[in-house]
Short mmCIF file of C-alpha atoms in Angstrom, two decimals:
data_model
loop_
_atom_site.label_atom_id
_atom_site.label_comp_id
_atom_site.label_asym_id
_atom_site.label_seq_id
_atom_site.Cartn_x
_atom_site.Cartn_y
_atom_site.Cartn_z
CA MET C 1 -13.37 -12.88 22.09
CA ILE C 2 -10.57 -12.23 19.60
CA SER C 3 -8.32 -9.27 20.41
CA VAL C 4 -6.71 -7.75 17.30
CA LEU C 5 -3.59 -5.78 18.29
CA GLY C 6 -3.08 -2.77 16.01
CA SER C 7 -5.36 -0.47 14.03
CA GLY C 8 -3.30 -0.08 10.88
CA VAL C 9 -4.30 -1.68 7.60
CA ALA C 10 -3.43 -5.21 8.80
CA GLY C 11 -5.37 -4.86 12.05
CA LEU C 12 -8.45 -3.24 10.54
CA CYS C 13 -8.59 -5.76 7.67
CA ALA C 14 -8.23 -8.65 10.16
CA ALA C 15 -10.96 -7.25 12.43
CA THR C 16 -13.23 -6.64 9.43
CA ALA C 17 -12.82 -10.16 8.06
CA LEU C 18 -13.38 -11.70 11.51
CA ALA C 19 -16.44 -9.55 12.23
CA GLU C 20 -17.93 -10.33 8.82
CA ARG C 21 -17.61 -14.02 9.71
CA GLY C 22 -19.68 -13.34 12.83
CA LEU C 23 -16.77 -13.89 15.21
CA PRO C 24 -16.54 -11.74 18.38
CA VAL C 25 -13.69 -9.27 17.93
CA GLU C 26 -12.20 -6.15 19.51
CA VAL C 27 -9.39 -3.86 18.29
CA ILE C 28 -6.57 -2.85 20.64
CA GLU C 29 -5.07 0.46 19.57
CA ALA C 30 -1.47 1.55 20.02
CA ALA C 31 -0.62 5.01 21.33
CA THR C 32 1.20 5.93 18.08
CA PRO C 33 -0.68 6.36 14.78
CA PRO C 34 -0.27 3.49 12.30
CA VAL C 35 2.31 3.78 9.53
CA SER C 36 -0.39 2.65 7.06
CA ARG C 37 -1.68 6.21 6.88
CA LEU C 38 1.47 7.10 4.88
CA ALA C 39 0.87 4.43 2.21
CA GLY C 40 0.26 5.14 -1.45
CA GLY C 41 -3.02 3.23 -1.38
CA MET C 42 -2.20 1.54 -4.69
CA LEU C 43 -3.66 -1.82 -5.62
CA ALA C 44 -1.05 -2.74 -8.21
CA PRO C 45 -0.42 -6.50 -8.15
CA PHE C 46 0.86 -6.62 -11.73
CA CYS C 47 3.31 -3.73 -11.33
CA GLU C 48 4.58 -5.27 -8.10
CA GLY C 49 5.57 -8.33 -10.15
CA GLU C 50 8.62 -6.39 -11.34
CA SER C 51 10.35 -7.12 -8.03
CA ALA C 52 7.90 -9.19 -5.95
CA PRO C 53 7.41 -12.98 -6.03
CA GLU C 54 4.59 -14.50 -8.09
CA VAL C 55 2.52 -15.14 -4.95
CA ILE C 56 2.06 -11.36 -4.52
CA VAL C 57 0.89 -10.93 -8.13
CA THR C 58 -1.50 -13.89 -8.02
CA ARG C 59 -3.01 -13.52 -4.55
CA GLY C 60 -2.92 -9.73 -4.51
CA GLN C 61 -5.48 -9.51 -7.32
CA ALA C 62 -8.20 -10.55 -4.85
CA ALA C 63 -7.66 -7.32 -2.88
CA ILE C 64 -9.07 -5.18 -5.69
CA GLY C 65 -12.62 -6.52 -5.35
CA TRP C 66 -12.35 -6.56 -1.55
CA TRP C 67 -11.60 -2.84 -1.35
CA ARG C 68 -14.07 -1.94 -4.09
CA ALA C 69 -16.88 -3.37 -1.96
CA ARG C 70 -15.91 -1.41 1.18
CA VAL C 71 -14.29 1.92 0.35
CA GLN C 72 -15.70 5.06 -1.30
CA SER C 73 -12.39 6.47 -2.54
CA PHE C 74 -11.68 3.28 -4.54
CA ALA C 75 -10.98 4.08 -8.22
CA GLN C 76 -10.10 1.49 -10.85
CA ARG C 77 -8.39 3.65 -13.46
CA GLY C 78 -5.33 1.49 -14.00
CA THR C 79 -1.63 2.34 -13.64
CA LEU C 80 0.37 4.19 -16.27
CA VAL C 81 4.12 3.45 -16.24
CA VAL C 82 6.44 5.91 -17.98
CA ALA C 83 10.16 6.68 -18.17
CA ALA C 84 12.17 9.69 -19.30
CA PRO C 85 13.64 9.23 -22.81
CA ARG C 86 17.12 8.63 -21.37
CA ASP C 87 15.69 5.77 -19.26
CA ALA C 88 13.77 4.04 -22.08
CA GLY C 89 15.64 0.82 -21.28
CA GLU C 90 13.94 0.78 -17.87
CA LEU C 91 10.54 0.67 -19.59
CA ASP C 92 11.59 -2.34 -21.70
CA ARG C 93 12.94 -4.09 -18.60
CA PHE C 94 9.72 -3.40 -16.66
CA ALA C 95 7.64 -4.76 -19.55
CA ARG C 96 9.64 -8.01 -19.58
CA ALA C 97 9.37 -8.41 -15.80
CA THR C 98 5.57 -7.93 -15.60
CA ARG C 99 2.30 -8.97 -17.22
CA GLY C 100 -1.20 -7.53 -17.52
CA HIS C 101 -0.14 -4.46 -19.53
CA VAL C 102 -0.37 -2.99 -23.04
CA TRP C 103 1.93 -0.45 -24.69
CA VAL C 104 0.28 2.97 -25.04
CA ARG C 105 0.94 6.59 -25.89
CA PRO C 106 0.77 8.19 -22.43
CA ASP C 107 -1.02 11.33 -23.64
CA ASP C 108 -3.88 9.21 -25.00
CA LEU C 109 -4.69 8.38 -21.36
CA GLU C 110 -3.46 11.55 -19.65
CA PRO C 111 -3.60 14.50 -22.08
CA GLU C 112 -1.52 16.71 -19.79
CA LEU C 113 1.49 14.45 -20.41
CA SER C 114 1.47 15.48 -24.09
CA GLY C 115 4.98 15.73 -25.52
CA ARG C 116 6.69 14.46 -22.37
CA PHE C 117 6.74 10.67 -22.93
CA SER C 118 6.58 8.84 -26.25
CA ALA C 119 5.63 5.43 -24.86
CA GLY C 120 4.27 3.87 -21.69
CA LEU C 121 2.83 0.70 -20.21
CA PHE C 122 -0.81 0.63 -19.10
CA PHE C 123 -1.99 -1.84 -16.46
CA ALA C 124 -5.75 -1.41 -16.91
CA ASP C 125 -6.92 -3.70 -14.07
CA GLU C 126 -5.08 -1.90 -11.28
CA ALA C 127 -6.66 0.58 -8.85
CA HIS C 128 -5.96 3.11 -6.12
CA MET C 129 -7.66 4.74 -3.14
CA ASP C 130 -7.01 7.22 -0.35
CA PRO C 131 -5.54 5.32 2.65
CA HIS C 132 -6.90 7.87 5.14
CA GLU C 133 -10.44 7.42 3.85
CA ALA C 134 -10.01 3.64 3.49
CA LEU C 135 -8.86 3.18 7.09
CA ALA C 136 -11.55 5.54 8.40
CA SER C 137 -14.16 3.63 6.39
CA LEU C 138 -13.10 0.25 7.80
CA ARG C 139 -13.07 1.70 11.29
CA GLY C 140 -16.55 3.19 10.84
CA ARG C 141 -17.92 -0.12 9.56
CA LEU C 142 -16.47 -1.94 12.56
CA VAL C 143 -17.95 0.55 15.04
CA ALA C 144 -21.32 0.21 13.29
CA ARG C 145 -21.08 -3.56 13.86
CA GLY C 146 -20.51 -2.97 17.55
CA VAL C 147 -16.78 -3.77 17.53
CA ALA C 148 -15.06 -2.05 20.47
CA PHE C 149 -11.74 -0.17 20.22
CA ARG C 150 -9.87 -0.56 23.53
CA GLU C 151 -6.48 -0.12 25.15
CA GLN C 152 -6.13 -3.59 26.73
CA PRO C 153 -6.86 -7.04 25.22
CA SER C 154 -9.37 -9.40 26.81
CA GLY C 155 -9.32 -12.36 24.43
CA ARG C 156 -7.24 -14.52 22.14
CA ILE C 157 -4.60 -12.39 20.46
CA VAL C 158 -4.15 -11.75 16.75
CA ASP C 159 -1.03 -9.60 16.56
CA CYS C 160 -1.05 -7.00 13.75
CA ARG C 161 1.35 -4.50 15.33
CA GLY C 162 3.73 -4.19 12.39
CA ILE C 163 7.30 -3.33 13.30
CA ALA C 164 6.36 -3.13 17.01
CA ALA C 165 6.07 -6.94 16.96
CA ARG C 166 9.86 -7.29 16.75
CA ASP C 167 9.69 -8.09 20.45
CA ARG C 168 8.23 -11.48 19.40
CA LEU C 169 9.18 -11.91 15.72
CA HIS C 170 12.95 -11.72 15.80
CA ASP C 171 13.44 -12.00 12.03
CA LEU C 172 11.22 -8.96 11.37
CA ARG C 173 13.20 -6.01 10.04
CA ALA C 174 12.40 -2.36 9.37
CA VAL C 175 12.33 -0.85 5.89
CA ARG C 176 12.08 2.92 5.97
CA GLY C 177 9.65 4.60 3.59
CA GLU C 178 9.26 8.32 2.89
CA MET C 179 6.51 10.18 1.06
CA LEU C 180 5.06 13.62 0.48
CA GLU C 181 1.68 15.03 -0.44
CA LEU C 182 1.32 17.95 -2.83
CA HIS C 183 -1.53 20.33 -3.56
CA ALA C 184 -1.35 21.11 -7.28
CA PRO C 185 -4.78 22.32 -8.46
CA GLU C 186 -3.43 23.17 -11.92
CA VAL C 187 -2.37 19.54 -12.52
CA THR C 188 -5.04 17.09 -13.68
CA LEU C 189 -3.96 13.44 -13.56
CA THR C 190 -6.63 10.78 -13.07
CA ARG C 191 -4.69 7.60 -12.35
CA THR C 192 -1.51 6.37 -10.68
CA ILE C 193 1.61 7.30 -12.65
CA ARG C 194 4.80 5.31 -12.06
CA LEU C 195 8.02 6.95 -13.22
CA LEU C 196 10.84 4.49 -13.75
CA HIS C 197 14.37 5.52 -12.91
CA PRO C 198 17.49 3.37 -12.31
CA ARG C 199 18.07 4.89 -8.86
CA PHE C 200 14.80 6.27 -7.49
CA PRO C 201 11.63 5.07 -9.23
CA CYS C 202 8.56 6.77 -7.83
CA TYR C 203 4.79 6.93 -8.15
CA ILE C 204 2.23 9.72 -8.10
CA VAL C 205 -1.26 8.87 -6.85
CA PRO C 206 -4.20 11.28 -7.29
CA ARG C 207 -6.14 11.90 -4.09
CA GLY C 208 -8.80 14.28 -5.45
CA LYS C 209 -9.27 18.04 -5.06
CA GLY C 210 -5.84 18.75 -6.56
CA ARG C 211 -3.98 16.60 -4.03
CA TYR C 212 -1.33 14.05 -5.05
CA MET C 213 0.69 11.60 -3.00
CA VAL C 214 4.29 11.19 -4.22
CA GLY C 215 6.27 8.24 -2.97
CA ALA C 216 8.04 6.37 -1.85
CA THR C 217 11.59 5.65 -0.90
CA MET C 218 12.64 2.16 0.20
CA VAL C 219 15.61 2.37 2.56
CA GLU C 220 17.02 -0.59 4.48
CA SER C 221 17.12 1.34 7.73
CA ALA C 222 15.45 1.28 11.14
CA ARG C 223 16.07 5.01 11.61
CA ASP C 224 12.85 6.75 12.51
CA GLY C 225 12.32 10.47 12.15
CA ALA C 226 11.41 13.03 9.51
CA VAL C 227 11.94 12.83 5.76
CA THR C 228 15.52 13.49 4.67
CA ALA C 229 16.38 16.43 2.40
CA ARG C 230 17.78 14.06 -0.21
CA SER C 231 14.57 12.03 -0.37
CA LEU C 232 12.46 15.17 -0.55
CA MET C 233 14.54 16.51 -3.45
CA GLU C 234 14.41 13.20 -5.34
CA LEU C 235 10.66 12.83 -4.94
CA LEU C 236 10.03 16.44 -6.00
CA SER C 237 12.39 16.04 -8.96
CA ALA C 238 10.51 12.92 -10.07
CA ALA C 239 7.14 14.68 -9.77
CA TRP C 240 8.45 17.62 -11.83
CA THR C 241 9.74 15.20 -14.47
CA VAL C 242 6.23 13.77 -14.86
CA HIS C 243 4.49 17.16 -14.96
CA PRO C 244 6.18 20.60 -14.69
CA GLY C 245 3.01 21.90 -12.99
CA PHE C 246 4.23 20.19 -9.82
CA GLY C 247 6.92 22.88 -9.64
CA GLU C 248 4.23 25.29 -8.44
CA ALA C 249 2.65 22.83 -6.01
CA GLU C 250 2.35 23.34 -2.26
CA VAL C 251 4.00 20.69 -0.11
CA VAL C 252 1.09 19.81 2.21
CA THR C 253 2.53 16.86 4.12
CA THR C 254 5.74 14.90 4.38
CA GLY C 255 5.93 11.60 6.19
CA ALA C 256 8.29 8.79 7.03
CA GLY C 257 7.64 5.43 8.66
CA LEU C 258 9.08 1.98 9.20
CA ARG C 259 7.53 -0.85 7.23
CA PRO C 260 7.78 -4.37 8.72
CA ALA C 261 9.36 -7.04 6.52
CA PHE C 262 10.36 -10.69 6.81
CA PRO C 263 13.58 -11.89 5.13
CA ASP C 264 11.71 -12.94 1.96
CA ASN C 265 9.56 -9.74 1.89
CA ILE C 266 6.37 -11.85 1.70
CA PRO C 267 3.56 -10.95 4.14
CA CYS C 268 2.18 -13.96 5.99
CA LEU C 269 0.27 -15.43 8.91
CA ARG C 270 2.36 -17.03 11.65
CA ARG C 271 1.45 -18.90 14.80
CA GLU C 272 4.02 -18.33 17.51
CA GLY C 273 3.89 -18.28 21.29
CA GLY C 274 0.15 -18.83 21.54
CA ARG C 275 -0.79 -15.95 19.26
CA ILE C 276 -1.40 -15.52 15.55
CA HIS C 277 0.69 -12.87 13.78
CA LEU C 278 -0.42 -11.12 10.59
CA ASN C 279 2.71 -9.22 9.66
CA GLY C 280 5.61 -8.59 7.28
CA MET C 281 3.59 -6.30 5.01
CA TYR C 282 6.73 -4.73 3.48
CA ARG C 283 5.38 -2.57 0.62
CA HIS C 284 2.27 -4.72 0.11
CA GLY C 285 0.05 -3.69 3.04
CA PHE C 286 -3.11 -2.61 1.22
CA LEU C 287 -2.62 -5.34 -1.39
CA MET C 288 -2.06 -8.31 0.90
CA ALA C 289 -3.76 -7.43 4.21
CA PRO C 290 -7.29 -8.28 2.95
CA VAL C 291 -6.07 -11.57 1.46
CA LEU C 292 -4.40 -12.70 4.68
CA ALA C 293 -7.29 -11.37 6.78
CA CYS C 294 -9.77 -13.55 4.87
CA GLU C 295 -7.45 -16.55 5.29
CA LEU C 296 -7.23 -15.81 9.03
CA ALA C 297 -11.02 -15.50 9.38
CA GLU C 298 -11.58 -18.78 7.56
CA GLU C 299 -9.13 -20.61 9.84
CA MET C 300 -10.59 -19.12 13.02
CA ALA C 301 -14.19 -19.80 11.93
CA LYS C 302 -13.26 -23.49 11.37
CA GLU C 303 -11.63 -23.66 14.80
CA THR C 304 -14.77 -22.21 16.39
CA CYS C 305 -16.95 -24.78 14.59
CA HIS C 306 -14.73 -27.66 15.74
CA ALA C 307 -14.72 -26.32 19.31
CA HIS C 308 -18.53 -26.50 19.36
#
């Protein structure tokens, strides 16, 4: 039996990949809800190339097909990157730092942006989904396969506890992220919009039925707790810059959580102290968890074959 610790995106992807390989697996849940539920749910490997290493761009592309095959809320509508006229230099910089895009008129793709932005970058191959639905879908598929969700492990441990694994991974650090969800039925945007800004770039992800996720701050801090007023104001300001209709929106949810990150910000598999760790997701949880989960399942399937 393989005991996967954690039921966030890393744990559920690991359990899914192991179960699909026919390996016996159980999921050990923590008392606190996973921070993954606060994620944007973007599958944006090319946009991430602006600040992430090439390995994220290259390997992360495999996640798009993985999620498409398993999640109903998956939508491959691309990512539209825009900047306010005063920040046009940010758009040029982003274009130089990334690939997989074409220059567009934003209102050709999103008519409601008419007159607000003269140019944008379109990353057609990127996708998004609702993290709540995605995690619930993975969980449902595991239960249907007979995978048990328990409180105590009974087998070999695969540790996917995120920041809680600092008790064993001493170079793991916390990166605080804050987000909010708006209900804006008068706004109609169909794809992820990234607004570039020198100080607080943000993204807006459509969740359907007039709901939009706006995120997300990246603060080098291990302080837990509610969203700060400053972050809330900056995120709302960014949303209003993209579409003034957000000024009338209802703030449905705010959330803050601690993302786990290694010094190089690259998620990875590690073998330490008799257990395998899948951790260090940083801002790449939904993008890299399936990739590492498949790598994990392949390794463990080989070990099982050799053992027999």
